[in-house]
Amino acid sequence: MRAKINLSVLVSGGGSNLQAILDGIDSGTIANARVALVISSNPDAFALTRARKFGVETAVVSAAIFPRESRRTERMSELLSKAKTDAIILAGYMSILPAEIVRAYEGRILNIHPSLIPRHCGKGYYGKRVHRAVLDAGDSESGATVHFVDEGVDTGEIILQRKTPVLPGDTVDALAARVLKVEHEIIVEAVARTCATLSERNAEESAGGADDGTG
Ligand code: GAR
């Protein structure tokens, strides 16, 4: 039996993308994985309630608890390694991940963004601000993007992107709700794909390890 891929999911708010991941694991769409840990930057995030309901370990790492950035980074690193994290998913995480952590988990960190990157992304574009920008620009379509996280903001390699129309008379909330549906689809697909890749890599590594010294 192959070891399950341990996901650590970082959140700040409602956690509907976290819920999609938990449901995806439950239904088997995301195979051979578990959510080992949920870290929130906000102690009041409903995402924490969702995680606890699934029996997932939770932690809060916020500027209020750890005013010094170096302490926040240290605490987060400790938690991620204690949970034996294979991959990190930023699912509505509204803080910037410390560069030290980005480097430590390079190629194994995914972020979901509520627009068609490179449209409406980067510093200052998060949550409803993104949908406001789409409406202000008069775009006829929007969508969502899952990408790998690098040291920039929303600049990493795109894994999956899906479009949805902007409809006449759309409000920020109406557009946000339509985009969120797309997010839930592509986050599950991207996490499933990443877990499959990591599982294969682990299997190859253990097969390689088994060969050591025999030839
Ligand atoms: C989602 O729309 C997500 O794409 C966005 O915040 C929302 C969180 O919803 N993330 C960002 O804007 C990050 N740049 P959720 O808490 O229900 O998953």
PDB file of C-alpha atoms and ligand atoms in Angstrom:
ATOM      1  CA  MET A   1       0.000   0.000   0.000  1.00  0.00           C
ATOM      2  CA  ARG A   2       1.506   3.320  -1.093  1.00  0.00           C
ATOM      3  CA  ALA A   3       1.783   6.041   1.559  1.00  0.00           C
ATOM      4  CA  LYS A   4      -0.858   8.731   1.165  1.00  0.00           C
ATOM      5  CA  ILE A   5       0.187  12.172  -0.018  1.00  0.00           C
ATOM      6  CA  ASN A   6      -0.062  14.617   2.893  1.00  0.00           C
ATOM      7  CA  LEU A   7      -1.655  17.916   1.921  1.00  0.00           C
ATOM      8  CA  SER A   8      -1.422  21.020   4.075  1.00  0.00           C
ATOM      9  CA  VAL A   9      -4.088  23.538   3.092  1.00  0.00           C
ATOM     10  CA  LEU A  10      -3.655  27.238   3.912  1.00  0.00           C
ATOM     11  CA  VAL A  11      -6.809  29.324   4.282  1.00  0.00           C
ATOM     12  CA  SER A  12      -8.077  32.683   5.506  1.00  0.00           C
ATOM     13  CA  GLY A  13     -11.848  32.714   5.057  1.00  0.00           C
ATOM     14  CA  GLY A  14     -14.907  30.653   4.199  1.00  0.00           C
ATOM     15  CA  GLY A  15     -12.999  27.621   3.005  1.00  0.00           C
ATOM     16  CA  SER A  16     -15.271  26.516   0.165  1.00  0.00           C
ATOM     17  CA  ASN A  17     -12.196  25.486  -1.852  1.00  0.00           C
ATOM     18  CA  LEU A  18     -10.950  23.513   1.165  1.00  0.00           C
ATOM     19  CA  GLN A  19     -14.382  21.864   1.280  1.00  0.00           C
ATOM     20  CA  ALA A  20     -14.103  20.945  -2.410  1.00  0.00           C
ATOM     21  CA  ILE A  21     -10.738  19.280  -1.700  1.00  0.00           C
ATOM     22  CA  LEU A  22     -12.089  17.390   1.336  1.00  0.00           C
ATOM     23  CA  ASP A  23     -15.110  16.231  -0.705  1.00  0.00           C
ATOM     24  CA  GLY A  24     -12.825  15.292  -3.613  1.00  0.00           C
ATOM     25  CA  ILE A  25     -10.800  13.063  -1.297  1.00  0.00           C
ATOM     26  CA  ASP A  26     -13.983  11.592   0.209  1.00  0.00           C
ATOM     27  CA  SER A  27     -15.396  10.709  -3.209  1.00  0.00           C
ATOM     28  CA  GLY A  28     -12.098   9.290  -4.474  1.00  0.00           C
ATOM     29  CA  THR A  29     -11.692  11.924  -7.209  1.00  0.00           C
ATOM     30  CA  ILE A  30      -8.480  12.877  -5.412  1.00  0.00           C
ATOM     31  CA  ALA A  31      -6.874   9.487  -4.873  1.00  0.00           C
ATOM     32  CA  ASN A  32      -4.251   8.437  -2.358  1.00  0.00           C
ATOM     33  CA  ALA A  33      -4.208  11.705  -0.416  1.00  0.00           C
ATOM     34  CA  ARG A  34      -5.281  13.201   2.886  1.00  0.00           C
ATOM     35  CA  VAL A  35      -5.522  16.686   4.309  1.00  0.00           C
ATOM     36  CA  ALA A  36      -3.020  16.410   7.133  1.00  0.00           C
ATOM     37  CA  LEU A  37      -3.224  20.013   8.316  1.00  0.00           C
ATOM     38  CA  VAL A  38      -5.140  23.249   7.803  1.00  0.00           C
ATOM     39  CA  ILE A  39      -3.366  26.489   8.699  1.00  0.00           C
ATOM     40  CA  SER A  40      -5.370  29.711   8.852  1.00  0.00           C
ATOM     41  CA  SER A  41      -4.096  33.271   8.928  1.00  0.00           C
ATOM     42  CA  ASN A  42      -7.404  34.226  10.540  1.00  0.00           C
ATOM     43  CA  PRO A  43      -8.655  32.726  13.833  1.00  0.00           C
ATOM     44  CA  ASP A  44     -12.300  33.297  12.846  1.00  0.00           C
ATOM     45  CA  ALA A  45     -12.138  31.636   9.432  1.00  0.00           C
ATOM     46  CA  PHE A  46     -15.087  29.309   8.825  1.00  0.00           C
ATOM     47  CA  ALA A  47     -12.573  27.094   7.001  1.00  0.00           C
ATOM     48  CA  LEU A  48     -11.325  26.008  10.460  1.00  0.00           C
ATOM     49  CA  THR A  49     -14.797  24.726  11.382  1.00  0.00           C
ATOM     50  CA  ARG A  50     -14.986  22.809   8.094  1.00  0.00           C
ATOM     51  CA  ALA A  51     -11.585  21.218   8.783  1.00  0.00           C
ATOM     52  CA  ARG A  52     -12.453  20.201  12.338  1.00  0.00           C
ATOM     53  CA  LYS A  53     -15.681  18.613  11.124  1.00  0.00           C
ATOM     54  CA  PHE A  54     -13.524  16.327   8.970  1.00  0.00           C
ATOM     55  CA  GLY A  55     -11.221  15.585  11.913  1.00  0.00           C
ATOM     56  CA  VAL A  56      -8.363  17.518  10.314  1.00  0.00           C
ATOM     57  CA  GLU A  57      -5.741  19.092  12.555  1.00  0.00           C
ATOM     58  CA  THR A  58      -5.846  22.898  12.497  1.00  0.00           C
ATOM     59  CA  ALA A  59      -3.566  25.761  13.489  1.00  0.00           C
ATOM     60  CA  VAL A  60      -3.680  29.545  13.357  1.00  0.00           C
ATOM     61  CA  VAL A  61      -0.571  31.433  12.318  1.00  0.00           C
ATOM     62  CA  SER A  62      -1.385  35.125  12.323  1.00  0.00           C
ATOM     63  CA  ALA A  63       0.397  38.439  12.718  1.00  0.00           C
ATOM     64  CA  ALA A  64      -1.582  38.989  15.947  1.00  0.00           C
ATOM     65  CA  ILE A  65      -0.151  35.804  17.513  1.00  0.00           C
ATOM     66  CA  PHE A  66       3.328  36.138  15.980  1.00  0.00           C
ATOM     67  CA  PRO A  67       4.033  39.836  15.324  1.00  0.00           C
ATOM     68  CA  ARG A  68       7.569  39.052  14.106  1.00  0.00           C
ATOM     69  CA  GLU A  69       7.612  37.703  10.561  1.00  0.00           C
ATOM     70  CA  SER A  70      10.574  35.427  11.282  1.00  0.00           C
ATOM     71  CA  ARG A  71       8.613  33.757  14.103  1.00  0.00           C
ATOM     72  CA  ARG A  72       5.597  33.256  11.802  1.00  0.00           C
ATOM     73  CA  THR A  73       7.813  31.614   9.209  1.00  0.00           C
ATOM     74  CA  GLU A  74       9.467  29.434  11.843  1.00  0.00           C
ATOM     75  CA  ARG A  75       6.130  28.329  13.301  1.00  0.00           C
ATOM     76  CA  MET A  76       4.696  27.571   9.885  1.00  0.00           C
ATOM     77  CA  SER A  77       7.772  25.546   8.899  1.00  0.00           C
ATOM     78  CA  GLU A  78       7.532  23.538  12.137  1.00  0.00           C
ATOM     79  CA  LEU A  79       3.841  22.787  11.580  1.00  0.00           C
ATOM     80  CA  LEU A  80       4.358  21.812   7.916  1.00  0.00           C
ATOM     81  CA  SER A  81       7.176  19.437   8.682  1.00  0.00           C
ATOM     82  CA  LYS A  82       5.411  17.911  11.700  1.00  0.00           C
ATOM     83  CA  ALA A  83       2.465  17.148   9.387  1.00  0.00           C
ATOM     84  CA  LYS A  84       4.929  15.483   6.959  1.00  0.00           C
ATOM     85  CA  THR A  85       3.652  17.803   4.252  1.00  0.00           C
ATOM     86  CA  ASP A  86       4.166  16.608   0.676  1.00  0.00           C
ATOM     87  CA  ALA A  87       2.266  19.482  -0.970  1.00  0.00           C
ATOM     88  CA  ILE A  88       0.820  22.828   0.134  1.00  0.00           C
ATOM     89  CA  ILE A  89      -2.449  24.169  -1.265  1.00  0.00           C
ATOM     90  CA  LEU A  90      -3.235  27.878  -0.914  1.00  0.00           C
ATOM     91  CA  ALA A  91      -7.036  27.816  -0.932  1.00  0.00           C
ATOM     92  CA  GLY A  92      -8.201  31.375  -0.341  1.00  0.00           C
ATOM     93  CA  TYR A  93      -5.037  32.241   1.598  1.00  0.00           C
ATOM     94  CA  MET A  94      -4.814  36.024   1.777  1.00  0.00           C
ATOM     95  CA  SER A  95      -1.232  36.354   3.053  1.00  0.00           C
ATOM     96  CA  ILE A  96       2.016  36.050   1.141  1.00  0.00           C
ATOM     97  CA  LEU A  97       3.801  32.771   1.773  1.00  0.00           C
ATOM     98  CA  PRO A  98       7.331  33.386   3.158  1.00  0.00           C
ATOM     99  CA  ALA A  99      10.066  32.900   0.524  1.00  0.00           C
ATOM    100  CA  GLU A 100      11.814  30.362   2.766  1.00  0.00           C
ATOM    101  CA  ILE A 101       8.748  28.101   2.620  1.00  0.00           C
ATOM    102  CA  VAL A 102       8.297  28.656  -1.129  1.00  0.00           C
ATOM    103  CA  ARG A 103      11.880  27.472  -1.649  1.00  0.00           C
ATOM    104  CA  ALA A 104      11.555  24.499   0.713  1.00  0.00           C
ATOM    105  CA  TYR A 105       8.453  23.165  -1.112  1.00  0.00           C
ATOM    106  CA  GLU A 106       9.310  24.324  -4.641  1.00  0.00           C
ATOM    107  CA  GLY A 107       7.107  22.716  -7.302  1.00  0.00           C
ATOM    108  CA  ARG A 108       4.777  21.376  -4.594  1.00  0.00           C
ATOM    109  CA  ILE A 109       2.761  24.519  -3.768  1.00  0.00           C
ATOM    110  CA  LEU A 110      -0.486  25.304  -5.590  1.00  0.00           C
ATOM    111  CA  ASN A 111      -2.572  28.479  -5.443  1.00  0.00           C
ATOM    112  CA  ILE A 112      -6.088  29.154  -6.695  1.00  0.00           C
ATOM    113  CA  HIS A 113      -6.751  32.634  -8.055  1.00  0.00           C
ATOM    114  CA  PRO A 114     -10.206  33.913  -9.062  1.00  0.00           C
ATOM    115  CA  SER A 115      -9.333  35.320 -12.499  1.00  0.00           C
ATOM    116  CA  LEU A 116      -7.779  34.343 -15.800  1.00  0.00           C
ATOM    117  CA  ILE A 117      -4.111  35.051 -14.994  1.00  0.00           C
ATOM    118  CA  PRO A 118      -2.425  37.239 -16.296  1.00  0.00           C
ATOM    119  CA  ARG A 119      -5.614  39.341 -16.070  1.00  0.00           C
ATOM    120  CA  HIS A 120      -6.292  40.926 -12.659  1.00  0.00           C
ATOM    121  CA  CYS A 121      -3.615  39.305 -10.533  1.00  0.00           C
ATOM    122  CA  GLY A 122      -0.579  40.246  -8.460  1.00  0.00           C
ATOM    123  CA  LYS A 123      -0.273  42.475  -5.391  1.00  0.00           C
ATOM    124  CA  GLY A 124      -3.606  43.950  -4.263  1.00  0.00           C
ATOM    125  CA  TYR A 125      -5.728  41.579  -6.363  1.00  0.00           C
ATOM    126  CA  TYR A 126      -7.475  39.164  -4.053  1.00  0.00           C
ATOM    127  CA  GLY A 127     -11.021  38.098  -3.212  1.00  0.00           C
ATOM    128  CA  LYS A 128     -13.768  40.476  -4.301  1.00  0.00           C
ATOM    129  CA  ARG A 129     -11.268  43.104  -5.498  1.00  0.00           C
ATOM    130  CA  VAL A 130     -10.507  40.804  -8.426  1.00  0.00           C
ATOM    131  CA  HIS A 131     -14.155  40.614  -9.524  1.00  0.00           C
ATOM    132  CA  ARG A 132     -14.541  44.394  -9.079  1.00  0.00           C
ATOM    133  CA  ALA A 133     -11.551  44.868 -11.425  1.00  0.00           C
ATOM    134  CA  VAL A 134     -13.057  42.484 -14.010  1.00  0.00           C
ATOM    135  CA  LEU A 135     -16.356  44.424 -14.012  1.00  0.00           C
ATOM    136  CA  ASP A 136     -14.596  47.822 -14.096  1.00  0.00           C
ATOM    137  CA  ALA A 137     -12.516  46.686 -17.079  1.00  0.00           C
ATOM    138  CA  GLY A 138     -15.678  45.632 -18.931  1.00  0.00           C
ATOM    139  CA  ASP A 139     -14.302  42.116 -19.597  1.00  0.00           C
ATOM    140  CA  SER A 140     -16.744  39.750 -21.310  1.00  0.00           C
ATOM    141  CA  GLU A 141     -15.300  36.706 -19.583  1.00  0.00           C
ATOM    142  CA  SER A 142     -13.533  35.760 -16.385  1.00  0.00           C
ATOM    143  CA  GLY A 143     -12.619  32.487 -14.756  1.00  0.00           C
ATOM    144  CA  ALA A 144     -10.167  30.877 -12.396  1.00  0.00           C
ATOM    145  CA  THR A 145      -6.565  29.708 -12.452  1.00  0.00           C
ATOM    146  CA  VAL A 146      -4.598  27.148 -10.465  1.00  0.00           C
ATOM    147  CA  HIS A 147      -0.867  27.724 -10.645  1.00  0.00           C
ATOM    148  CA  PHE A 148       2.345  26.691  -8.949  1.00  0.00           C
ATOM    149  CA  VAL A 149       3.604  29.214  -6.411  1.00  0.00           C
ATOM    150  CA  ASP A 150       6.996  30.819  -6.933  1.00  0.00           C
ATOM    151  CA  GLU A 151       8.535  33.774  -5.132  1.00  0.00           C
ATOM    152  CA  GLY A 152       6.430  36.305  -7.051  1.00  0.00           C
ATOM    153  CA  VAL A 153       2.725  37.070  -6.544  1.00  0.00           C
ATOM    154  CA  ASP A 154       0.551  34.980  -8.920  1.00  0.00           C
ATOM    155  CA  THR A 155       3.509  34.531 -11.296  1.00  0.00           C
ATOM    156  CA  GLY A 156       4.123  30.762 -11.119  1.00  0.00           C
ATOM    157  CA  GLU A 157       3.507  28.255 -13.915  1.00  0.00           C
ATOM    158  CA  ILE A 158      -0.173  27.747 -14.735  1.00  0.00           C
ATOM    159  CA  ILE A 159      -1.549  24.249 -14.106  1.00  0.00           C
ATOM    160  CA  LEU A 160      -5.205  24.732 -15.060  1.00  0.00           C
ATOM    161  CA  GLN A 161      -7.406  27.594 -16.138  1.00  0.00           C
ATOM    162  CA  ARG A 162     -11.132  27.641 -16.890  1.00  0.00           C
ATOM    163  CA  LYS A 163     -13.369  30.408 -18.244  1.00  0.00           C
ATOM    164  CA  THR A 164     -16.840  31.565 -17.275  1.00  0.00           C
ATOM    165  CA  PRO A 165     -18.806  34.421 -18.891  1.00  0.00           C
ATOM    166  CA  VAL A 166     -19.395  37.840 -17.383  1.00  0.00           C
ATOM    167  CA  LEU A 167     -23.138  38.452 -17.810  1.00  0.00           C
ATOM    168  CA  PRO A 168     -24.899  41.785 -18.403  1.00  0.00           C
ATOM    169  CA  GLY A 169     -25.889  43.326 -15.074  1.00  0.00           C
ATOM    170  CA  ASP A 170     -23.422  41.180 -13.110  1.00  0.00           C
ATOM    171  CA  THR A 171     -22.624  42.363  -9.598  1.00  0.00           C
ATOM    172  CA  VAL A 172     -19.386  41.536  -7.801  1.00  0.00           C
ATOM    173  CA  ASP A 173     -21.224  38.915  -5.746  1.00  0.00           C
ATOM    174  CA  ALA A 174     -22.933  37.312  -8.746  1.00  0.00           C
ATOM    175  CA  LEU A 175     -19.661  37.072 -10.655  1.00  0.00           C
ATOM    176  CA  ALA A 176     -17.796  35.812  -7.570  1.00  0.00           C
ATOM    177  CA  ALA A 177     -20.341  33.017  -7.114  1.00  0.00           C
ATOM    178  CA  ARG A 178     -20.074  31.958 -10.791  1.00  0.00           C
ATOM    179  CA  VAL A 179     -16.255  31.964 -10.634  1.00  0.00           C
ATOM    180  CA  LEU A 180     -16.261  30.059  -7.326  1.00  0.00           C
ATOM    181  CA  LYS A 181     -18.089  27.146  -8.984  1.00  0.00           C
ATOM    182  CA  VAL A 182     -15.306  26.966 -11.579  1.00  0.00           C
ATOM    183  CA  GLU A 183     -12.689  27.191  -8.822  1.00  0.00           C
ATOM    184  CA  HIS A 184     -14.133  24.153  -7.067  1.00  0.00           C
ATOM    185  CA  GLU A 185     -13.883  22.120 -10.280  1.00  0.00           C
ATOM    186  CA  ILE A 186     -10.330  23.061 -11.174  1.00  0.00           C
ATOM    187  CA  ILE A 187      -8.883  22.935  -7.647  1.00  0.00           C
ATOM    188  CA  VAL A 188     -10.023  19.319  -7.363  1.00  0.00           C
ATOM    189  CA  GLU A 189      -8.628  18.442 -10.808  1.00  0.00           C
ATOM    190  CA  ALA A 190      -5.307  20.159 -10.136  1.00  0.00           C
ATOM    191  CA  VAL A 191      -4.887  18.609  -6.679  1.00  0.00           C
ATOM    192  CA  ALA A 192      -5.783  15.159  -8.066  1.00  0.00           C
ATOM    193  CA  ARG A 193      -3.187  15.579 -10.810  1.00  0.00           C
ATOM    194  CA  THR A 194      -0.510  16.800  -8.394  1.00  0.00           C
ATOM    195  CA  CYS A 195      -1.145  13.940  -5.954  1.00  0.00           C
ATOM    196  CA  ALA A 196      -0.933  11.415  -8.816  1.00  0.00           C
ATOM    197  CA  THR A 197       2.403  12.905  -9.943  1.00  0.00           C
ATOM    198  CA  LEU A 198       3.801  12.914  -6.400  1.00  0.00           C
ATOM    199  CA  SER A 199       2.633   9.321  -5.812  1.00  0.00           C
ATOM    200  CA  GLU A 200       4.380   8.177  -9.008  1.00  0.00           C
ATOM    201  CA  ARG A 201       7.525  10.038  -7.992  1.00  0.00           C
ATOM    202  CA  ASN A 202       7.461   8.371  -4.544  1.00  0.00           C
ATOM    203  CA  ALA A 203       6.939   4.934  -6.131  1.00  0.00           C
ATOM    204  CA  GLU A 204       9.865   5.480  -8.508  1.00  0.00           C
ATOM    205  CA  GLU A 205      12.056   6.677  -5.668  1.00  0.00           C
ATOM    206  CA  SER A 206      11.273   3.650  -3.520  1.00  0.00           C
ATOM    207  CA  ALA A 207      11.812   1.314  -6.492  1.00  0.00           C
ATOM    208  CA  GLY A 208      15.140   3.085  -7.127  1.00  0.00           C
ATOM    209  CA  GLY A 209      15.987   2.740  -3.437  1.00  0.00           C
ATOM    210  CA  ALA A 210      15.197  -0.991  -3.530  1.00  0.00           C
ATOM    211  CA  ASP A 211      17.671  -1.425  -6.396  1.00  0.00           C
ATOM    212  CA  ASP A 212      20.511   0.150  -4.433  1.00  0.00           C
ATOM    213  CA  GLY A 213      23.406  -2.161  -3.881  1.00  0.00           C
ATOM    214  CA  THR A 214      21.992  -4.997  -5.986  1.00  0.00           C
ATOM    215  CA  GLY A 215      23.700  -4.198  -9.262  1.00  0.00           C
TER     216      GLY A 215
HETATM  217  C1  GAR B   1     -11.580  32.317  -3.625  1.00  0.00           C
HETATM  218  O1  GAR B   1     -12.304  32.993  -4.606  1.00  0.00           O
HETATM  219  C2  GAR B   1     -10.100  32.315  -3.968  1.00  0.00           C
HETATM  220  O2  GAR B   1      -9.838  32.161  -5.330  1.00  0.00           O
HETATM  221  C3  GAR B   1      -9.696  33.686  -3.505  1.00  0.00           C
HETATM  222  O3  GAR B   1     -10.397  33.856  -2.295  1.00  0.00           O
HETATM  223  C4  GAR B   1     -11.613  33.103  -2.313  1.00  0.00           C
HETATM  224  C5  GAR B   1     -11.642  32.192  -1.106  1.00  0.00           C
HETATM  225  O4  GAR B   1     -12.832  31.466  -1.050  1.00  0.00           O
HETATM  226  N1  GAR B   1      -8.283  33.775  -3.356  1.00  0.00           N
HETATM  227  C6  GAR B   1      -7.583  34.866  -3.663  1.00  0.00           C
HETATM  228  O5  GAR B   1      -8.097  35.892  -4.052  1.00  0.00           O
HETATM  229  C7  GAR B   1      -6.084  34.755  -3.479  1.00  0.00           C
HETATM  230  N2  GAR B   1      -5.398  35.686  -4.299  1.00  0.00           N
HETATM  231  P1  GAR B   1     -12.980  30.189  -0.105  1.00  0.00           P
HETATM  232  O6  GAR B   1     -12.409  30.588   1.265  1.00  0.00           O
HETATM  233  O7  GAR B   1     -14.446  29.943  -0.056  1.00  0.00           O
HETATM  234  O8  GAR B   1     -12.208  29.050  -0.705  1.00  0.00           O
END
